[in-house]
Amino acid sequence: MRLDDQVCSHCGRELTAEWVEFPPALQKKYGKGGEWYYHPCTPECEKKNDTREWELMRRNARVGALKEKSGLSKRMKGYTLTSFKPYVSPAAARAMEKVQEYLKDWDENRKTGHGLYFVGDVGTGKTHLAVAVMNELIARKRVPALFVTVPELLDNMRGTYNAPGRNIDEWMDSVKNADLLLLDDLGAERANDWVRERIFVIVNHRYREELPTIFTSNTGPKDLAAQLGERTASRIISMCDWISLEGEDYREAEVRRGL
């Protein structure tokens, strides 16, 4: 019978093991004669290990709570940088490099309200990568973040006009003031004065308060002003790094590679 390689997670010292034989009833229940018991390390190490485990549990609980409030679907909560395949296209590889750079400089980006603007056709992976950035910041930095699709945002706003008793002020305040906001599908709605004004109010507030925002859109920088207006376009351009994912359909490329 071989001992597992068990060590103290604090000091790295190998733990002393003792074989504990089960009574006949437990041997029958578990289908084995016994198990190895690893004696605790020094009281000082055990105290530090307990503290570390407690802090890890609190951290995981905090991350879980943040994800529950993030507005992400069950599928999107599983989007990670690891699950994004940068080798499907040169554009995807360049996008991954820019994302890694953004995450490395997150403290400065957060301080200055610097965000990201992912642009590409349907299926190029822009939402996957944008959400992966958001999940990474929730997990690593415990950043309170909110995901909102622009069509959903505008539908909620229209609902207040159709149902005067409905109040979404608290939700809108969360959108405007989230530590990190991901606005998905910007420009998907047919632009009119009402749409442009609603988007401007959010973008302008976050621009003034230097709150980082991540956008995904099919609309490139040349067409942004025509779609959303000069005021909104100029603020987005100044507050974001642009990441292009133009190219072949990301999902189709994955299927062709047998992923």
Short mmCIF file of C-alpha atoms in Angstrom, two decimals:
data_model
loop_
_atom_site.label_atom_id
_atom_site.label_comp_id
_atom_site.label_asym_id
_atom_site.label_seq_id
_atom_site.Cartn_x
_atom_site.Cartn_y
_atom_site.Cartn_z
CA MET A 1 0.00 0.00 0.00
CA ARG A 2 1.45 3.35 -1.04
CA LEU A 3 1.31 6.53 1.00
CA ASP A 4 0.10 9.69 -0.69
CA ASP A 5 2.56 12.57 -0.73
CA GLN A 6 0.89 14.80 1.90
CA VAL A 7 2.62 17.97 3.13
CA CYS A 8 1.70 20.95 5.30
CA SER A 9 0.32 23.65 3.01
CA HIS A 10 1.93 26.35 5.16
CA CYS A 11 5.50 25.20 5.85
CA GLY A 12 5.82 22.39 3.30
CA ARG A 13 6.87 19.83 5.90
CA GLU A 14 5.88 16.23 5.13
CA LEU A 15 3.12 15.10 7.45
CA THR A 16 3.42 11.97 9.61
CA ALA A 17 0.98 9.29 8.47
CA GLU A 18 -0.62 6.46 10.46
CA TRP A 19 -2.69 3.58 9.09
CA VAL A 20 -6.07 3.38 10.85
CA GLU A 21 -7.80 0.02 10.45
CA PHE A 22 -11.60 0.05 10.17
CA PRO A 23 -13.77 -2.25 12.31
CA PRO A 24 -15.44 -5.08 10.32
CA ALA A 25 -18.72 -3.16 9.84
CA LEU A 26 -16.95 -0.16 8.27
CA GLN A 27 -14.72 -2.39 6.18
CA LYS A 28 -17.85 -3.93 4.67
CA LYS A 29 -19.55 -0.53 4.21
CA TYR A 30 -16.61 1.22 2.49
CA GLY A 31 -15.07 -1.83 0.84
CA LYS A 32 -11.62 -1.22 2.27
CA GLY A 33 -9.68 -2.21 5.37
CA GLY A 34 -8.86 1.29 6.56
CA GLU A 35 -7.23 4.56 5.54
CA TRP A 36 -4.19 6.68 6.21
CA TYR A 37 -4.54 9.43 8.82
CA TYR A 38 -2.18 12.38 8.49
CA HIS A 39 -1.24 13.94 11.80
CA PRO A 40 -1.53 17.74 11.91
CA CYS A 41 1.62 19.85 11.69
CA THR A 42 2.63 22.21 14.51
CA PRO A 43 -0.16 24.18 16.26
CA GLU A 44 1.22 27.37 14.69
CA CYS A 45 0.98 25.90 11.19
CA GLU A 46 -2.50 24.53 11.85
CA LYS A 47 -3.70 27.94 12.98
CA LYS A 48 -2.30 29.59 9.86
CA ASN A 49 -3.74 26.83 7.65
CA ASP A 50 -7.17 27.28 9.25
CA THR A 51 -6.96 31.04 8.70
CA ARG A 52 -5.91 30.55 5.08
CA GLU A 53 -8.75 28.07 4.47
CA TRP A 54 -11.26 30.46 6.04
CA GLU A 55 -10.05 33.34 3.88
CA LEU A 56 -10.26 31.13 0.79
CA MET A 57 -13.83 30.15 1.67
CA ARG A 58 -14.77 33.79 2.15
CA ARG A 59 -13.13 34.70 -1.16
CA ASN A 60 -14.96 31.94 -3.03
CA ALA A 61 -18.25 32.95 -1.42
CA ARG A 62 -17.63 36.56 -2.45
CA VAL A 63 -16.83 35.54 -6.03
CA GLY A 64 -19.96 33.38 -6.13
CA ALA A 65 -22.10 36.24 -4.85
CA LEU A 66 -20.63 38.64 -7.40
CA LYS A 67 -21.35 36.22 -10.24
CA GLU A 68 -24.93 35.80 -9.07
CA LYS A 69 -25.41 39.59 -9.26
CA SER A 70 -23.51 40.00 -12.53
CA GLY A 71 -26.43 39.51 -14.91
CA LEU A 72 -24.57 36.67 -16.64
CA SER A 73 -26.45 33.63 -17.87
CA LYS A 74 -25.50 30.16 -16.64
CA ARG A 75 -23.59 29.53 -19.88
CA MET A 76 -21.72 32.84 -19.73
CA LYS A 77 -20.56 32.22 -16.17
CA GLY A 78 -18.45 29.44 -17.70
CA TYR A 79 -16.75 31.67 -20.29
CA THR A 80 -13.04 31.86 -19.45
CA LEU A 81 -9.84 32.89 -21.17
CA THR A 82 -8.89 29.22 -21.22
CA SER A 83 -12.05 28.25 -23.10
CA PHE A 84 -11.43 30.95 -25.72
CA LYS A 85 -9.39 29.51 -28.61
CA PRO A 86 -6.98 32.20 -29.87
CA TYR A 87 -5.59 29.99 -32.62
CA VAL A 88 -8.83 29.95 -34.67
CA SER A 89 -7.74 33.13 -36.47
CA PRO A 90 -4.98 35.76 -36.45
CA ALA A 91 -7.53 38.31 -35.19
CA ALA A 92 -8.40 36.08 -32.22
CA ALA A 93 -4.71 35.68 -31.35
CA ARG A 94 -4.14 39.46 -31.44
CA ALA A 95 -7.28 40.00 -29.38
CA MET A 96 -6.06 37.61 -26.70
CA GLU A 97 -2.75 39.46 -26.47
CA LYS A 98 -4.52 42.79 -25.97
CA VAL A 99 -6.81 41.28 -23.35
CA GLN A 100 -3.87 39.87 -21.38
CA GLU A 101 -2.21 43.28 -21.47
CA TYR A 102 -5.40 44.95 -20.24
CA LEU A 103 -5.72 42.52 -17.33
CA LYS A 104 -2.07 42.97 -16.40
CA ASP A 105 -2.62 46.73 -16.15
CA TRP A 106 -6.04 46.44 -14.50
CA ASP A 107 -5.27 48.56 -11.44
CA GLU A 108 -4.30 51.50 -13.65
CA ASN A 109 -7.17 50.86 -16.08
CA ARG A 110 -9.63 50.82 -13.20
CA LYS A 111 -8.23 54.03 -11.79
CA THR A 112 -8.49 55.89 -15.11
CA GLY A 113 -11.78 54.33 -16.24
CA HIS A 114 -10.16 52.70 -19.26
CA GLY A 115 -12.21 50.00 -20.99
CA LEU A 116 -12.33 47.77 -24.05
CA TYR A 117 -14.37 47.86 -27.26
CA PHE A 118 -14.72 44.51 -29.03
CA VAL A 119 -15.86 44.81 -32.64
CA GLY A 120 -16.65 41.99 -35.04
CA ASP A 121 -19.36 40.21 -36.98
CA VAL A 122 -21.73 37.69 -35.44
CA GLY A 123 -19.90 34.54 -34.34
CA THR A 124 -16.39 35.99 -34.18
CA GLY A 125 -16.11 35.40 -30.42
CA LYS A 126 -16.29 39.01 -29.21
CA THR A 127 -18.91 38.36 -26.51
CA HIS A 128 -17.13 35.20 -25.35
CA LEU A 129 -13.84 37.04 -24.91
CA ALA A 130 -15.44 40.13 -23.35
CA VAL A 131 -17.31 38.01 -20.79
CA ALA A 132 -14.13 36.01 -20.11
CA VAL A 133 -12.41 39.29 -19.17
CA MET A 134 -15.28 40.12 -16.85
CA ASN A 135 -15.21 36.67 -15.22
CA GLU A 136 -11.45 36.91 -14.80
CA LEU A 137 -11.74 40.25 -12.99
CA ILE A 138 -14.52 38.93 -10.75
CA ALA A 139 -12.48 35.85 -9.82
CA ARG A 140 -9.02 37.42 -9.52
CA LYS A 141 -9.83 40.93 -8.31
CA ARG A 142 -13.37 40.45 -6.96
CA VAL A 143 -14.60 43.37 -9.08
CA PRO A 144 -18.35 44.03 -8.83
CA ALA A 145 -19.33 43.79 -12.51
CA LEU A 146 -22.59 43.93 -14.45
CA PHE A 147 -23.46 42.43 -17.84
CA VAL A 148 -26.28 44.06 -19.83
CA THR A 149 -27.31 43.66 -23.44
CA VAL A 150 -28.19 46.99 -25.03
CA PRO A 151 -31.51 45.73 -26.51
CA GLU A 152 -32.52 44.51 -23.02
CA LEU A 153 -31.48 47.84 -21.53
CA LEU A 154 -33.60 49.81 -24.00
CA ASP A 155 -36.56 47.46 -23.59
CA ASN A 156 -36.49 48.06 -19.84
CA MET A 157 -36.44 51.80 -20.41
CA ARG A 158 -39.38 51.60 -22.82
CA GLY A 159 -41.25 49.57 -20.23
CA THR A 160 -41.35 52.54 -17.88
CA TYR A 161 -43.28 54.51 -20.51
CA ASN A 162 -45.75 51.69 -21.18
CA ALA A 163 -46.18 50.98 -17.44
CA PRO A 164 -45.93 54.32 -15.58
CA GLY A 165 -46.05 52.60 -12.18
CA ARG A 166 -42.89 50.67 -12.96
CA ASN A 167 -39.68 52.00 -11.42
CA ILE A 168 -36.28 50.95 -12.74
CA ASP A 169 -34.30 53.83 -11.24
CA GLU A 170 -32.39 51.52 -8.89
CA TRP A 171 -31.45 49.16 -11.74
CA MET A 172 -30.40 52.06 -13.96
CA ASP A 173 -28.29 53.44 -11.14
CA SER A 174 -26.54 50.06 -10.98
CA VAL A 175 -25.90 50.19 -14.72
CA LYS A 176 -24.50 53.72 -14.61
CA ASN A 177 -22.34 53.17 -11.52
CA ALA A 178 -21.17 49.53 -11.73
CA ASP A 179 -17.46 49.20 -10.97
CA LEU A 180 -17.23 47.41 -14.32
CA LEU A 181 -20.00 47.42 -16.93
CA LEU A 182 -20.19 45.17 -19.98
CA LEU A 183 -22.60 46.54 -22.60
CA ASP A 184 -23.21 43.79 -25.13
CA ASP A 185 -24.52 44.33 -28.68
CA LEU A 186 -24.08 48.08 -28.82
CA GLY A 187 -25.59 49.37 -32.05
CA ALA A 188 -27.87 46.33 -32.51
CA GLU A 189 -30.93 48.56 -32.12
CA ARG A 190 -32.10 50.75 -34.98
CA ALA A 191 -30.76 54.17 -34.08
CA ASN A 192 -33.13 57.07 -33.46
CA ASP A 193 -32.91 60.18 -31.30
CA TRP A 194 -34.42 58.43 -28.28
CA VAL A 195 -31.97 55.50 -28.48
CA ARG A 196 -28.99 57.80 -28.98
CA GLU A 197 -29.94 59.95 -25.98
CA ARG A 198 -30.42 56.96 -23.67
CA ILE A 199 -27.03 55.49 -24.61
CA PHE A 200 -25.36 58.88 -24.29
CA VAL A 201 -26.65 59.35 -20.73
CA ILE A 202 -25.01 56.08 -19.62
CA VAL A 203 -21.76 56.50 -21.56
CA ASN A 204 -21.35 60.12 -20.53
CA HIS A 205 -21.90 59.35 -16.85
CA ARG A 206 -19.32 56.57 -16.88
CA TYR A 207 -16.92 58.75 -18.86
CA ARG A 208 -17.17 61.59 -16.33
CA GLU A 209 -16.86 59.28 -13.34
CA GLU A 210 -13.97 57.33 -14.92
CA LEU A 211 -15.69 53.97 -14.61
CA PRO A 212 -14.32 51.25 -16.95
CA THR A 213 -16.75 49.91 -19.53
CA ILE A 214 -16.46 46.99 -21.93
CA PHE A 215 -18.47 47.13 -25.16
CA THR A 216 -19.18 44.55 -27.82
CA SER A 217 -20.54 45.66 -31.17
CA ASN A 218 -20.78 44.99 -34.89
CA THR A 219 -20.17 48.70 -35.47
CA GLY A 220 -16.60 49.78 -36.15
CA PRO A 221 -15.03 53.15 -35.28
CA LYS A 222 -15.72 54.67 -38.70
CA ASP A 223 -19.48 54.08 -38.41
CA LEU A 224 -19.92 54.65 -34.68
CA ALA A 225 -20.69 58.37 -34.92
CA ALA A 226 -23.33 57.79 -37.61
CA GLN A 227 -24.93 55.09 -35.47
CA LEU A 228 -24.81 56.69 -32.01
CA GLY A 229 -23.94 60.34 -32.56
CA GLU A 230 -20.71 62.31 -32.32
CA ARG A 231 -20.92 62.90 -28.55
CA THR A 232 -21.24 59.23 -27.64
CA ALA A 233 -18.71 58.06 -30.23
CA SER A 234 -16.03 60.52 -29.11
CA ARG A 235 -16.36 59.42 -25.48
CA ILE A 236 -16.26 55.71 -26.29
CA ILE A 237 -13.22 56.18 -28.54
CA SER A 238 -11.34 58.07 -25.83
CA MET A 239 -12.22 55.68 -22.99
CA CYS A 240 -11.53 52.32 -24.71
CA ASP A 241 -8.89 50.22 -26.40
CA TRP A 242 -10.29 48.81 -29.66
CA ILE A 243 -10.06 45.07 -30.27
CA SER A 244 -11.05 43.82 -33.71
CA LEU A 245 -12.31 40.28 -34.13
CA GLU A 246 -13.16 40.60 -37.79
CA GLY A 247 -12.70 37.37 -39.69
CA GLU A 248 -14.20 33.91 -39.98
CA ASP A 249 -16.98 32.71 -37.74
CA TYR A 250 -15.36 31.67 -34.43
CA ARG A 251 -17.88 28.91 -33.72
CA GLU A 252 -17.62 27.46 -37.23
CA ALA A 253 -13.83 27.48 -36.97
CA GLU A 254 -14.03 25.53 -33.69
CA VAL A 255 -16.34 22.94 -35.26
CA ARG A 256 -14.01 22.49 -38.22
CA ARG A 257 -11.14 21.82 -35.83
CA GLY A 258 -13.20 19.19 -34.03
CA LEU A 259 -13.59 21.20 -30.81
#
